[in-house]
CSV table of C-alpha atoms in Angstrom, one decimal:
chain,number,residue,atom,x,y,z
D,1,ASP,CA,0.0,0.0,0.0
D,2,ALA,CA,1.1,3.5,-0.7
D,3,MET,CA,2.0,5.2,2.4
D,4,VAL,CA,4.2,7.6,4.4
D,5,ILE,CA,6.9,5.9,6.4
D,6,GLN,CA,8.9,7.4,9.2
D,7,ASN,CA,12.0,5.9,10.8
D,8,PRO,CA,12.7,5.2,13.5
D,9,ARG,CA,9.6,5.0,15.5
D,10,TYR,CA,11.5,5.9,18.7
D,11,GLN,CA,14.7,7.9,18.8
D,12,VAL,CA,16.9,8.6,21.8
D,13,THR,CA,19.6,11.2,21.6
D,14,GLN,CA,21.9,13.0,23.9
D,15,PHE,CA,21.7,16.7,24.7
D,16,GLY,CA,23.6,18.5,22.0
D,17,LYS,CA,24.2,15.5,19.8
D,18,PRO,CA,22.9,16.0,16.2
D,19,VAL,CA,20.1,13.7,15.2
D,20,THR,CA,18.3,13.0,11.9
D,21,LEU,CA,14.8,11.8,11.4
D,22,SER,CA,13.7,10.4,8.1
D,23,CYS,CA,10.5,10.2,6.1
D,24,SER,CA,9.7,8.5,2.9
D,25,GLN,CA,6.5,8.4,0.8
D,26,THR,CA,5.2,6.2,-2.0
D,27,LEU,CA,2.3,8.5,-2.8
D,28,ASN,CA,4.3,10.7,-5.2
D,29,HIS,CA,2.9,13.8,-3.4
D,30,ASN,CA,4.6,17.1,-4.2
D,31,VAL,CA,4.3,18.6,-0.7
D,32,MET,CA,6.0,17.2,2.4
D,33,TYR,CA,5.7,18.6,5.9
D,34,TRP,CA,7.3,18.3,9.2
D,35,TYR,CA,5.3,18.9,12.4
D,36,GLN,CA,6.4,18.9,16.0
D,37,GLN,CA,3.9,17.8,18.6
D,38,LYS,CA,4.4,18.0,22.3
D,39,SER,CA,2.3,16.3,24.8
D,40,SER,CA,-1.3,17.5,24.9
D,41,GLN,CA,-0.7,20.1,22.2
D,42,ALA,CA,-1.7,20.3,18.6
D,43,PRO,CA,0.9,19.6,15.9
D,44,LYS,CA,3.0,22.6,15.1
D,45,LEU,CA,4.2,23.1,11.5
D,46,LEU,CA,8.0,23.5,11.4
D,47,PHE,CA,8.5,23.7,7.6
D,48,HIS,CA,7.4,22.1,4.3
D,49,TYR,CA,8.7,21.5,0.8
D,50,TYR,CA,6.6,22.1,-2.3
D,51,ASP,CA,8.7,20.1,-4.7
D,52,LYS,CA,12.2,21.4,-4.1
D,53,ASP,CA,11.0,24.7,-2.7
D,54,PHE,CA,11.7,25.0,1.0
D,55,ASN,CA,9.3,27.0,3.2
D,56,ASN,CA,10.2,27.7,6.8
D,57,GLU,CA,7.8,28.8,9.4
D,58,ALA,CA,8.8,32.1,10.9
D,59,ASP,CA,9.0,30.8,14.5
D,60,THR,CA,10.9,27.6,13.7
D,61,PRO,CA,14.3,27.6,15.5
D,62,ASP,CA,17.4,27.6,13.5
D,63,ASN,CA,18.4,24.4,15.3
D,64,PHE,CA,15.9,22.7,12.9
D,65,GLN,CA,16.9,22.0,9.3
D,66,SER,CA,15.4,19.9,6.6
D,67,ARG,CA,16.5,18.3,3.4
D,68,ARG,CA,14.6,16.8,0.5
D,69,PRO,CA,17.0,15.1,-1.9
D,70,ASN,CA,14.2,13.7,-4.1
D,71,THR,CA,10.4,13.5,-4.3
D,72,SER,CA,10.2,10.4,-2.0
D,73,PHE,CA,12.4,11.4,0.9
D,74,CYS,CA,12.6,14.2,3.4
D,75,PHE,CA,14.8,14.5,6.4
D,76,LEU,CA,14.6,16.5,9.6
D,77,ASP,CA,17.9,17.5,11.1
D,78,ILE,CA,18.2,18.8,14.7
D,79,ARG,CA,21.6,20.2,15.0
D,80,SER,CA,21.9,20.5,18.8
D,81,PRO,CA,18.9,18.9,20.5
D,82,GLY,CA,17.9,20.4,23.8
D,83,LEU,CA,15.6,19.0,26.4
D,84,GLY,CA,12.8,21.1,25.0
D,85,ASP,CA,13.0,19.4,21.7
D,86,ALA,CA,11.7,16.1,23.0
D,87,ALA,CA,8.5,15.6,21.2
D,88,MET,CA,6.7,13.5,18.6
D,89,TYR,CA,7.8,14.5,15.1
D,90,LEU,CA,5.2,14.0,12.4
D,91,CYS,CA,5.8,13.8,8.6
D,92,ALA,CA,2.9,14.4,6.3
D,93,THR,CA,2.4,14.7,2.6
D,94,SER,CA,-0.2,16.2,0.3
D,95,ARG,CA,-0.8,16.7,-3.4
D,96,VAL,CA,-1.5,20.1,-4.6
D,97,GLY,CA,-4.8,20.3,-6.4
D,98,SER,CA,-6.4,17.2,-4.8
D,99,ASN,CA,-8.0,19.0,-1.9
D,100,GLU,CA,-4.7,18.8,-0.1
D,101,LYS,CA,-5.7,16.5,2.7
D,102,LEU,CA,-2.8,15.4,4.8
D,103,PHE,CA,-1.4,11.9,4.9
D,104,PHE,CA,0.6,11.3,8.0
D,105,GLY,CA,3.4,8.9,8.9
D,106,SER,CA,3.3,7.1,12.2
D,107,GLY,CA,5.6,9.7,13.8
D,108,THR,CA,9.0,9.5,15.5
D,109,GLN,CA,9.0,10.0,19.3
D,110,LEU,CA,12.2,11.8,20.1
D,111,SER,CA,13.7,11.7,23.6
D,112,VAL,CA,16.6,13.9,24.7
D,113,LEU,CA,18.8,12.7,27.6
V,1,GLN,CA,-7.1,36.2,18.3
V,2,LYS,CA,-5.8,32.8,17.2
V,3,GLU,CA,-6.4,31.9,13.6
V,4,VAL,CA,-8.2,28.7,14.4
V,5,GLU,CA,-9.9,28.0,17.7
V,6,GLN,CA,-11.6,24.9,18.9
V,7,ASN,CA,-14.1,24.6,21.7
V,8,SER,CA,-12.2,24.0,24.9
V,9,GLY,CA,-12.2,20.6,26.3
V,10,PRO,CA,-12.1,18.0,27.5
V,11,LEU,CA,-15.6,17.0,26.3
V,12,SER,CA,-17.2,14.1,27.9
V,13,VAL,CA,-20.4,12.4,26.6
V,14,PRO,CA,-22.2,9.2,27.5
V,15,GLU,CA,-22.2,6.3,25.0
V,16,GLY,CA,-24.9,6.7,22.4
V,17,ALA,CA,-25.1,10.5,22.8
V,18,ILE,CA,-24.2,13.1,20.1
V,19,ALA,CA,-20.8,14.7,20.5
V,20,SER,CA,-20.5,18.2,19.1
V,21,LEU,CA,-17.1,19.7,18.3
V,22,ASN,CA,-16.7,23.2,17.1
V,23,CYS,CA,-14.1,25.2,15.3
V,24,THR,CA,-14.0,28.9,14.5
V,25,TYR,CA,-11.5,30.6,12.2
V,26,SER,CA,-10.5,34.2,11.5
V,27,ASP,CA,-9.4,34.2,7.8
V,28,ARG,CA,-12.4,34.8,5.6
V,29,VAL,CA,-10.7,33.4,2.5
V,30,SER,CA,-10.4,30.0,4.1
V,31,GLN,CA,-11.4,27.4,1.5
V,32,SER,CA,-10.8,23.9,2.8
V,33,PHE,CA,-11.7,22.4,6.2
V,34,PHE,CA,-10.7,19.1,7.6
V,35,TRP,CA,-11.3,17.2,10.8
V,36,TYR,CA,-8.6,14.8,12.0
V,37,ARG,CA,-8.9,12.3,14.8
V,38,GLN,CA,-5.8,11.5,16.8
V,39,TYR,CA,-5.5,8.6,19.3
V,40,SER,CA,-3.0,9.0,22.1
V,41,GLY,CA,0.5,8.2,20.8
V,42,LYS,CA,-0.7,7.9,17.2
V,43,SER,CA,-0.6,10.2,14.3
V,44,PRO,CA,-3.7,12.1,13.1
V,45,GLU,CA,-6.0,10.5,10.6
V,46,LEU,CA,-8.5,12.3,8.4
V,47,ILE,CA,-12.1,11.6,9.1
V,48,MET,CA,-14.0,14.4,7.3
V,49,SER,CA,-13.4,17.2,4.8
V,50,ILE,CA,-15.8,19.9,3.7
V,51,TYR,CA,-15.4,22.7,1.2
V,52,SER,CA,-18.8,24.3,0.8
V,53,ASN,CA,-21.5,25.7,3.1
V,54,GLY,CA,-23.9,23.2,4.5
V,55,ASP,CA,-23.7,19.7,5.9
V,56,LYS,CA,-21.8,16.7,4.8
V,57,GLU,CA,-22.6,13.3,6.3
V,58,ASP,CA,-20.4,10.2,6.4
V,59,GLY,CA,-21.8,7.4,8.5
V,60,ARG,CA,-22.0,8.6,12.1
V,61,PHE,CA,-20.1,11.8,11.3
V,62,THR,CA,-21.5,15.1,10.0
V,63,ALA,CA,-19.4,18.1,9.2
V,64,GLN,CA,-21.2,21.5,9.1
V,65,LEU,CA,-19.7,24.5,7.5
V,66,ASN,CA,-20.9,28.1,7.7
V,67,LYS,CA,-18.5,30.5,6.0
V,68,ALA,CA,-20.5,33.6,6.8
V,69,SER,CA,-20.2,32.9,10.5
V,70,GLN,CA,-16.7,31.4,10.1
V,71,TYR,CA,-17.2,28.2,11.9
V,72,VAL,CA,-17.0,24.5,11.1
V,73,SER,CA,-18.3,21.8,13.3
V,74,LEU,CA,-18.2,18.0,13.6
V,75,LEU,CA,-21.1,16.0,15.0
V,76,ILE,CA,-20.6,12.4,16.1
V,77,ARG,CA,-23.9,10.5,16.4
V,78,ASP,CA,-24.3,7.4,18.6
V,79,SER,CA,-20.9,8.1,20.2
V,80,GLN,CA,-18.9,5.0,21.1
V,81,PRO,CA,-16.0,4.6,23.5
V,82,SER,CA,-13.8,4.0,20.5
V,83,ASP,CA,-14.5,7.6,19.5
V,84,SER,CA,-12.5,8.8,22.5
V,85,ALA,CA,-9.6,10.7,21.0
V,86,THR,CA,-8.3,14.2,20.3
V,87,TYR,CA,-10.0,15.9,17.4
V,88,LEU,CA,-8.1,18.5,15.3
V,89,CYS,CA,-9.6,21.1,13.1
V,90,ASP,CA,-7.5,22.0,10.1
V,91,VAL,CA,-8.3,25.1,8.1
V,92,ARG,CA,-6.7,25.9,4.8
V,93,SER,CA,-6.5,29.5,3.6
V,94,ALA,CA,-5.6,30.8,0.2
V,95,GLY,CA,-2.1,32.2,0.8
V,96,GLY,CA,0.6,33.2,-1.5
V,97,THR,CA,1.1,29.7,-2.6
V,98,SER,CA,-1.1,27.5,-4.6
V,99,TYR,CA,-1.8,25.1,-1.8
V,100,GLY,CA,-2.6,27.4,1.1
V,101,LYS,CA,-1.5,27.9,4.6
V,102,LEU,CA,-2.0,25.1,7.1
V,103,THR,CA,-3.5,25.9,10.5
V,104,PHE,CA,-4.5,23.4,13.1
V,105,GLY,CA,-6.7,24.3,16.0
V,106,GLN,CA,-5.5,23.3,19.5
V,107,GLY,CA,-7.6,20.2,19.5
V,108,THR,CA,-10.5,19.0,21.6
V,109,ILE,CA,-10.2,15.9,23.7
V,110,LEU,CA,-13.3,13.8,23.6
V,111,THR,CA,-14.1,11.1,26.1
V,112,VAL,CA,-17.1,8.8,25.5
V,113,HIS,CA,-17.9,6.9,28.7
V,114,PRO,CA,-20.0,3.7,28.8
């Protein structure tokens, strides 16, 4: 089945140690998003790619970066994780012109020690 | 004022009752409206979408949109304990891009008790 896949499901990193989360999709959607969701809060959009065009939200810290080497893959890089970055990170995709509903991956739960 | 606001929760209803979830938005050019359900520890899943004024029904779910009053609601009839989850309202506005700006409400926690 076509889907959005996130790896790993759980990630533990150390304070200040760079970490990369990955997302892949087989839906051939042109938009890919990264959301951060903390406990009891709604998902917060960090940034998104429309094809190769990167769109950063104004309040996304510089500590968060993203790469999209091709249509299928998108990565979230956290350069120096802090304790406050512990959260669920959700990848989602959508296709422009098809009502743009979001298809979510299962998420990566990040812990920072 | 927040761009998208949902009725404060948590909302608790007895099994078999109607659960009513509400969402108001501030951007008058909003075009697309979605309701997602999120179980604890899981990712959101789409349950309803609506684009024009009026009601849209899908099984036990009914979405209602009123663009003049800038609100969208979700009714869940014959609520079941399995409906207990957080419900997220997603409002898409026509922004400077072709696919619009994405704005989630803060979510409403629904609990259906037997």
